[in-house]
GROMACS .gro file of C-alpha atoms in nm:
model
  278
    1UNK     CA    1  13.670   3.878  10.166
    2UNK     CA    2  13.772   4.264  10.254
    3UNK     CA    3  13.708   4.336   9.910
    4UNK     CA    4  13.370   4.186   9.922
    5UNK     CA    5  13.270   4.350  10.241
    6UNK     CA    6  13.388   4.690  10.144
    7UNK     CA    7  13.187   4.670   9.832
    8UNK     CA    8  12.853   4.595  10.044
    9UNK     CA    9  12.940   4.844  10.213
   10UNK     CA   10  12.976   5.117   9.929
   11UNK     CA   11  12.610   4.981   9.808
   12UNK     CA   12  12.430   5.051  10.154
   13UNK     CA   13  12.574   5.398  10.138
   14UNK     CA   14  12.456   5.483   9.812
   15UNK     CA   15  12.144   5.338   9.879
   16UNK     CA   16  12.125   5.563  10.159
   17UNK     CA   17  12.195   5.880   9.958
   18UNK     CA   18  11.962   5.763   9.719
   19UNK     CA   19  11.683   5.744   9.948
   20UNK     CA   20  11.763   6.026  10.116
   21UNK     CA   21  11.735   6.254   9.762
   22UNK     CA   22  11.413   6.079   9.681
   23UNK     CA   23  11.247   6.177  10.005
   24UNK     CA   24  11.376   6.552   9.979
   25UNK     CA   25  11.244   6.562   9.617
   26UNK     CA   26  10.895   6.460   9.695
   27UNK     CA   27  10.813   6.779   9.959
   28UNK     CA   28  10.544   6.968   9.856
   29UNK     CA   29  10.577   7.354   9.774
   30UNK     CA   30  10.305   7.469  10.057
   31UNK     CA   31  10.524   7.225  10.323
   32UNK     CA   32  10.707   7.584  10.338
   33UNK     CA   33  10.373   7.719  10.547
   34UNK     CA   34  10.454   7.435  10.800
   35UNK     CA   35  10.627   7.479  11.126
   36UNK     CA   36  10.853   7.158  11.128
   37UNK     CA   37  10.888   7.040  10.805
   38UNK     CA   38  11.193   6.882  10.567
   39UNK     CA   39  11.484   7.024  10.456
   40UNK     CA   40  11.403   7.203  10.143
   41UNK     CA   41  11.364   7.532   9.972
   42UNK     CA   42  11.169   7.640   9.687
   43UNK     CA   43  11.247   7.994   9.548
   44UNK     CA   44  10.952   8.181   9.305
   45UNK     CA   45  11.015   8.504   9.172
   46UNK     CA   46  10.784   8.711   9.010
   47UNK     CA   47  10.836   9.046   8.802
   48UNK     CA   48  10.541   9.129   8.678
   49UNK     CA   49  10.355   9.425   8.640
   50UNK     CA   50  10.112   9.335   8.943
   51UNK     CA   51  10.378   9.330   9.161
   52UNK     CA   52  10.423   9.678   9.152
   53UNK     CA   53  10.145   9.734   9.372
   54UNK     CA   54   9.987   9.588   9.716
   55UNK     CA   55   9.745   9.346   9.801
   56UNK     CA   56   9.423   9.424   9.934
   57UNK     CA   57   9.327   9.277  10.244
   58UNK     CA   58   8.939   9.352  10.353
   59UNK     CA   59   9.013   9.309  10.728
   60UNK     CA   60   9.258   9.651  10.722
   61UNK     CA   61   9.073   9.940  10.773
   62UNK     CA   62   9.212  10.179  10.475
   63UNK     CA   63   9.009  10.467  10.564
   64UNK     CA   64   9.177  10.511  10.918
   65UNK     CA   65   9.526  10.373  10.764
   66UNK     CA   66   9.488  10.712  10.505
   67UNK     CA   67   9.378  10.974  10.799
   68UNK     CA   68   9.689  10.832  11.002
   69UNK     CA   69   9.899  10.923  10.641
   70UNK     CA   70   9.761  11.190  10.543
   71UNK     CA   71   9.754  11.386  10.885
   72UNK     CA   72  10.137  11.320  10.996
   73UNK     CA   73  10.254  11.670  11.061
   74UNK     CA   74  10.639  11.769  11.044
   75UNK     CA   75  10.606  11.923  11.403
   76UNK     CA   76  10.381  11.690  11.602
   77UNK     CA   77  10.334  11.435  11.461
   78UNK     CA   78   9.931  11.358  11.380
   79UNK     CA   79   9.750  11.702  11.477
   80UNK     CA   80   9.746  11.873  11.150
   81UNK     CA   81   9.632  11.734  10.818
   82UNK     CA   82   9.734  11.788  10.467
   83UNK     CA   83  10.005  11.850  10.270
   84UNK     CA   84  10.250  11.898  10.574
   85UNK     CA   85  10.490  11.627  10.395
   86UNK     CA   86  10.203  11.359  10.281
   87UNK     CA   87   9.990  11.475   9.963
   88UNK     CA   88   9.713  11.364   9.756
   89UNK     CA   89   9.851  11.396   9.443
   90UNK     CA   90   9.470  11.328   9.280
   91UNK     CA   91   9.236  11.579   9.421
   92UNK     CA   92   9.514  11.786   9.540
   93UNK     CA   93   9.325  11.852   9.879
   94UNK     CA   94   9.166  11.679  10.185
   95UNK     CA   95   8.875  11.586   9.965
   96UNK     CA   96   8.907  11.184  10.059
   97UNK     CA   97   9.043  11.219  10.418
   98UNK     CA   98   8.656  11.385  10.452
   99UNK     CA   99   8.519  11.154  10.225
  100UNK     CA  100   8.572  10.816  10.303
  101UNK     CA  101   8.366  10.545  10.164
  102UNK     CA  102   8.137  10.339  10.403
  103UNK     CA  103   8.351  10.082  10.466
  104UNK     CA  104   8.154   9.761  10.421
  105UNK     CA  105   7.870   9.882  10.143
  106UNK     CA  106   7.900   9.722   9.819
  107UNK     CA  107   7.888   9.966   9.517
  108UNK     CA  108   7.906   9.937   9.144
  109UNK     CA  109   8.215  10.101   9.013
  110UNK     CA  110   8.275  10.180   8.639
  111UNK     CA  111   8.602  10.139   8.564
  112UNK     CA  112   8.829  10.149   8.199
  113UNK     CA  113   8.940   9.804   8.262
  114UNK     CA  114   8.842   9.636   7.879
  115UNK     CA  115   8.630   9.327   7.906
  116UNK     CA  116   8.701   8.998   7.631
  117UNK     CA  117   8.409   8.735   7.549
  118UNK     CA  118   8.506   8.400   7.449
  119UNK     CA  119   8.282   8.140   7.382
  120UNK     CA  120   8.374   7.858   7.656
  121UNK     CA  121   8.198   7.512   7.630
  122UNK     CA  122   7.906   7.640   7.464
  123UNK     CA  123   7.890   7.904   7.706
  124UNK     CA  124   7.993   8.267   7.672
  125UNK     CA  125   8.254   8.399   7.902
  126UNK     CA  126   8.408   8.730   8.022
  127UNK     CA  127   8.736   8.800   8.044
  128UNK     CA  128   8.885   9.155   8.198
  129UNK     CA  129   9.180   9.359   8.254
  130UNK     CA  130   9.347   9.334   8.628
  131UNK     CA  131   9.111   9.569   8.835
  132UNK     CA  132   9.324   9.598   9.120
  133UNK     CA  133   9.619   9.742   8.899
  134UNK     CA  134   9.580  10.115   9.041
  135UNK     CA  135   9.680  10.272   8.714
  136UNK     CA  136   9.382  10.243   8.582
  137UNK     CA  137   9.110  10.490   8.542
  138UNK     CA  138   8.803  10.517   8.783
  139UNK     CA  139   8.511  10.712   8.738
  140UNK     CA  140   8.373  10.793   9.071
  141UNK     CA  141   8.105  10.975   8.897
  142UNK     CA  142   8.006  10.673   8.756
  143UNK     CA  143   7.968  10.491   9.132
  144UNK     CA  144   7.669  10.367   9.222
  145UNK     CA  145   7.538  10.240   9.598
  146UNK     CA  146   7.376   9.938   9.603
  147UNK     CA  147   7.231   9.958   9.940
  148UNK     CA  148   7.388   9.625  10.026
  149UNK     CA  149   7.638   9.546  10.344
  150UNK     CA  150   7.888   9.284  10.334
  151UNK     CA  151   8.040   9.137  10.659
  152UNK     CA  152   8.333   8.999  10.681
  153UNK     CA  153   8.198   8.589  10.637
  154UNK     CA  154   8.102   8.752  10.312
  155UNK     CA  155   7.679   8.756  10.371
  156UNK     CA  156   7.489   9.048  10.254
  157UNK     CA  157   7.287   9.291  10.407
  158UNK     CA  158   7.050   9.548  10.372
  159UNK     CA  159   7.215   9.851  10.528
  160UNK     CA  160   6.901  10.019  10.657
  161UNK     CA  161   6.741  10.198  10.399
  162UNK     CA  162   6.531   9.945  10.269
  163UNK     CA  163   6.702   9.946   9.926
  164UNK     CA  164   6.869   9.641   9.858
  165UNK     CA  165   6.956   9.614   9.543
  166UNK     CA  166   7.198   9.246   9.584
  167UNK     CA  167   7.001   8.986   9.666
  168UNK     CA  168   6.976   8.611   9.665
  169UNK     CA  169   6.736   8.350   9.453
  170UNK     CA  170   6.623   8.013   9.626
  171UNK     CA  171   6.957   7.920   9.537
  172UNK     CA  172   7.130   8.151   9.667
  173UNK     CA  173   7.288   8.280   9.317
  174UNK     CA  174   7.396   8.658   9.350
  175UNK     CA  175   7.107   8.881   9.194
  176UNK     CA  176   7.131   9.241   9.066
  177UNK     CA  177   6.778   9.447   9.051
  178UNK     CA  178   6.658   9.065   9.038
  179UNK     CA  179   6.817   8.939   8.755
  180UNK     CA  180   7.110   8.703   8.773
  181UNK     CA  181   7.536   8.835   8.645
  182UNK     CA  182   7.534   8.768   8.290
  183UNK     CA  183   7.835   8.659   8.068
  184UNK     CA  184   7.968   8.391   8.304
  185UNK     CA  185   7.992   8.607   8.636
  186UNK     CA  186   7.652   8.405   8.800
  187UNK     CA  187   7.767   8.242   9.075
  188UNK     CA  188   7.641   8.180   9.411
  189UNK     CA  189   7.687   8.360   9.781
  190UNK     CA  190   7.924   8.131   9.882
  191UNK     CA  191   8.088   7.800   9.743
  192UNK     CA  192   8.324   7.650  10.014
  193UNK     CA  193   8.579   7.420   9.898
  194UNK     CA  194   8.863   7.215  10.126
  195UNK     CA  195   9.175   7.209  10.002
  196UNK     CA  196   9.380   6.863  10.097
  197UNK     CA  197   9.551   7.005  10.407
  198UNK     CA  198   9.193   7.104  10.542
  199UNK     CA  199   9.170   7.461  10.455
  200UNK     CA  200   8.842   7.633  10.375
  201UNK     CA  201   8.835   7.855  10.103
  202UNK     CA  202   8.507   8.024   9.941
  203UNK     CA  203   8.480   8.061   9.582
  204UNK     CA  204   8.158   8.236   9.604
  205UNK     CA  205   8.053   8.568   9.578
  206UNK     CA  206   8.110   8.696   9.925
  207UNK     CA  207   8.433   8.513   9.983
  208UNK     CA  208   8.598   8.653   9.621
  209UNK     CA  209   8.440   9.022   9.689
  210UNK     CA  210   8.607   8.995  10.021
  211UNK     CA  211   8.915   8.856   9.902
  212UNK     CA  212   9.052   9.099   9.605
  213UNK     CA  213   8.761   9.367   9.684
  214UNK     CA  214   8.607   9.370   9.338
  215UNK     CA  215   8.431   9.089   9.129
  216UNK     CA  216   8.335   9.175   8.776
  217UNK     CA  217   7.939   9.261   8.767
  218UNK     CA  218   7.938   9.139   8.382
  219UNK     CA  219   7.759   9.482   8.277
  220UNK     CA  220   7.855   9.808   8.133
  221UNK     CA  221   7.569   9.990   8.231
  222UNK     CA  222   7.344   9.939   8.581
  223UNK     CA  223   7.063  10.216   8.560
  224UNK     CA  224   6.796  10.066   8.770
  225UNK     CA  225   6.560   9.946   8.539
  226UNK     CA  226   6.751   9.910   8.278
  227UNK     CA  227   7.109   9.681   8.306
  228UNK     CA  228   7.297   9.695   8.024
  229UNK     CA  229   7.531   9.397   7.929
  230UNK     CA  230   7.880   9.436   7.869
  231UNK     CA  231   8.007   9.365   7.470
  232UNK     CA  232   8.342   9.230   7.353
  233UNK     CA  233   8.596   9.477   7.372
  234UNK     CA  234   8.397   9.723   7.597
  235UNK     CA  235   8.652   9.935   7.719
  236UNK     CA  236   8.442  10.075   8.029
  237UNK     CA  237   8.315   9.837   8.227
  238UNK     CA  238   8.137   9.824   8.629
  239UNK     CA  239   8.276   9.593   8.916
  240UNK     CA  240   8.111   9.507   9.195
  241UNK     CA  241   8.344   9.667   9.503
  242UNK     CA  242   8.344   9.739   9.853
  243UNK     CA  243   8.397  10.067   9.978
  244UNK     CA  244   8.698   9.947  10.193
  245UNK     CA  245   8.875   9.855   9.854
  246UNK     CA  246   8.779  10.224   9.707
  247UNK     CA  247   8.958  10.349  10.041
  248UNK     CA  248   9.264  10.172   9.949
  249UNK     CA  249   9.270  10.303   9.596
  250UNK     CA  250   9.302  10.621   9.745
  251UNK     CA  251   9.604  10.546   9.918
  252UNK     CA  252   9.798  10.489   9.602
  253UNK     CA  253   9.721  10.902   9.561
  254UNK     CA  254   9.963  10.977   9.880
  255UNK     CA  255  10.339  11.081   9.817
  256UNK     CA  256  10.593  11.265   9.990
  257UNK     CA  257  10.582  11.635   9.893
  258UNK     CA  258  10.829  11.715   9.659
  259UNK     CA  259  10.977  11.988   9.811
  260UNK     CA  260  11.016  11.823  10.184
  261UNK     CA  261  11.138  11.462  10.096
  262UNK     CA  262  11.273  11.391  10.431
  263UNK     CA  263  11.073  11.597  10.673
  264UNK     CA  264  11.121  11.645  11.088
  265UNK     CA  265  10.953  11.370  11.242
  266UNK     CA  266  10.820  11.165  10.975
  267UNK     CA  267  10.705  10.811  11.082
  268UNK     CA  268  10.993  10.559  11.193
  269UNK     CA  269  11.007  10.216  11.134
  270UNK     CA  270  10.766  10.005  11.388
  271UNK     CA  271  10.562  10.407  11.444
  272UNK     CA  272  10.260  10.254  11.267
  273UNK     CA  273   9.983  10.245  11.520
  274UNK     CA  274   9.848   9.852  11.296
  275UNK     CA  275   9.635   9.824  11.602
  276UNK     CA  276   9.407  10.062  11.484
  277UNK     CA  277   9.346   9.868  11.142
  278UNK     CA  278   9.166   9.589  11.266
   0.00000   0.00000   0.00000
């Protein structure tokens, strides 16, 4: 009879365990995101090349976050700017920290990126380098406006001058000069999609511009009057960007001077002003 028991016993505790294992096993990965949520961990690690750089984030202003950089000075702190102990290394001067890019225009910015066509379903496709990698080359001589605002739902504008070159057919697909993206880059403004735990993402135009700060224009040349489509293996190719994300490019140009690594008064930890990047 104690036998018997004892072996019921052992069953309803491995049962138990059992149950308990299951239940742990079948968490989902984004249950990490969640306040209260079960026991479990899920570790990712990622070496790849594109982690050796940040991510863009279109609601940080990087103009003002590279005149706070750039004018730290060694005996004040922020009066004096350039090349007290932070340096362009690019121009070499305070060429950018005069220059800043209108925040929220949209441009067209060639870029040595290298474009691949496949043939998809019938229907050809672009593929393209990583444009956010800052190692590769821009040609700001090769950047043009496009007289089009972008606020931060993603919805264009005319900024002012009357020369709008982004617009919008009747449905709503992105147009350049009036013609619609070639090679597989015509979408639409916006293209809302809800994931299962209710988020809202956009997948159009204005949400992916927003998102990453580029979005591949599908041409190699954009002359007004006369767009040029890219070709396989085009090596130089134009983006659509925002002027925010050409701002941020320029703060992979600041270093530490080399001869004044660790100057007097240099920013401490928790000395960023991030208020001021709203």
């Amino acid at each position: 009879m104690h036998k018997i028991n004892f072996f019921r016993i052992s069953c309803l505790l491995l049962f138990a365990v059992l149950i308990f294992f299951v239940n742990e096993s079948l968490s989902r990965d984004t249950d990490i995101y969640k306040i209260s949520t079960k026991q479990n961990c899920y570790t990712l690690m990622d070496n790849s090349g594109s982690m050796d750089f940040g991510v863009y984030e279109h609601t940080v202003d990087y103009g003002e976050m590279f005149d706070y950089l750039y004018c730290l000075d060694a005996d004040d702190g922020q009066t004096a700017c350039g090349k007290q102990y932070i340096y362009d290394t690019i121009v070499g001067w305070d060429y950018f920290y005069q220059n800043h890019y209108e925040r929220r225009k949209t441009y067209l910015l060639k870029g040595n990126i290298g474009v691949t066509l496949a043939n998809v379903d019938g229907e050809t496709m672009a593929f393209t380098g990583d444009a956010a990698d800052p190692e590769y080359l821009w040609y700001t001589s090769n950047l043009y406006d496009t007289h089009t605002m972008i606020d931060s739902t993603g919805n264009l504008s005319d900024d002012g001058t009357g020369l709008q070159r982004m617009t919008l057919d009747a449905e709503e697909h992105i147009l350049l000069d009036g013609n619609r993206l070639p090679l597989g880059q015509d979408i639409t403004l916006h293209d809302f999609i809800e994931l299962y735990d209710g988020t809202i993402v956009d997948n159009g135009f204005g949400g992916l511009l927003n998102a990453p700060g580029f979005y591949f224009s599908g041409y190699e040349g954009v002359t007004q009057g006369s767009l040029d489509a890219a070709e396989n293996g085009d090596s130089n190719i134009y983006f659509f960007i925002s002027g925010n994300w050409v701002n941020m490019q320029t703060m992979y140009n600041l270093h530490y001077v080399t001869n004044n690594p660790n100057p007097t008064g240099a920013a401490t930890e928790g000395a960023f002003p991030f208020s001021r990047l709203a």
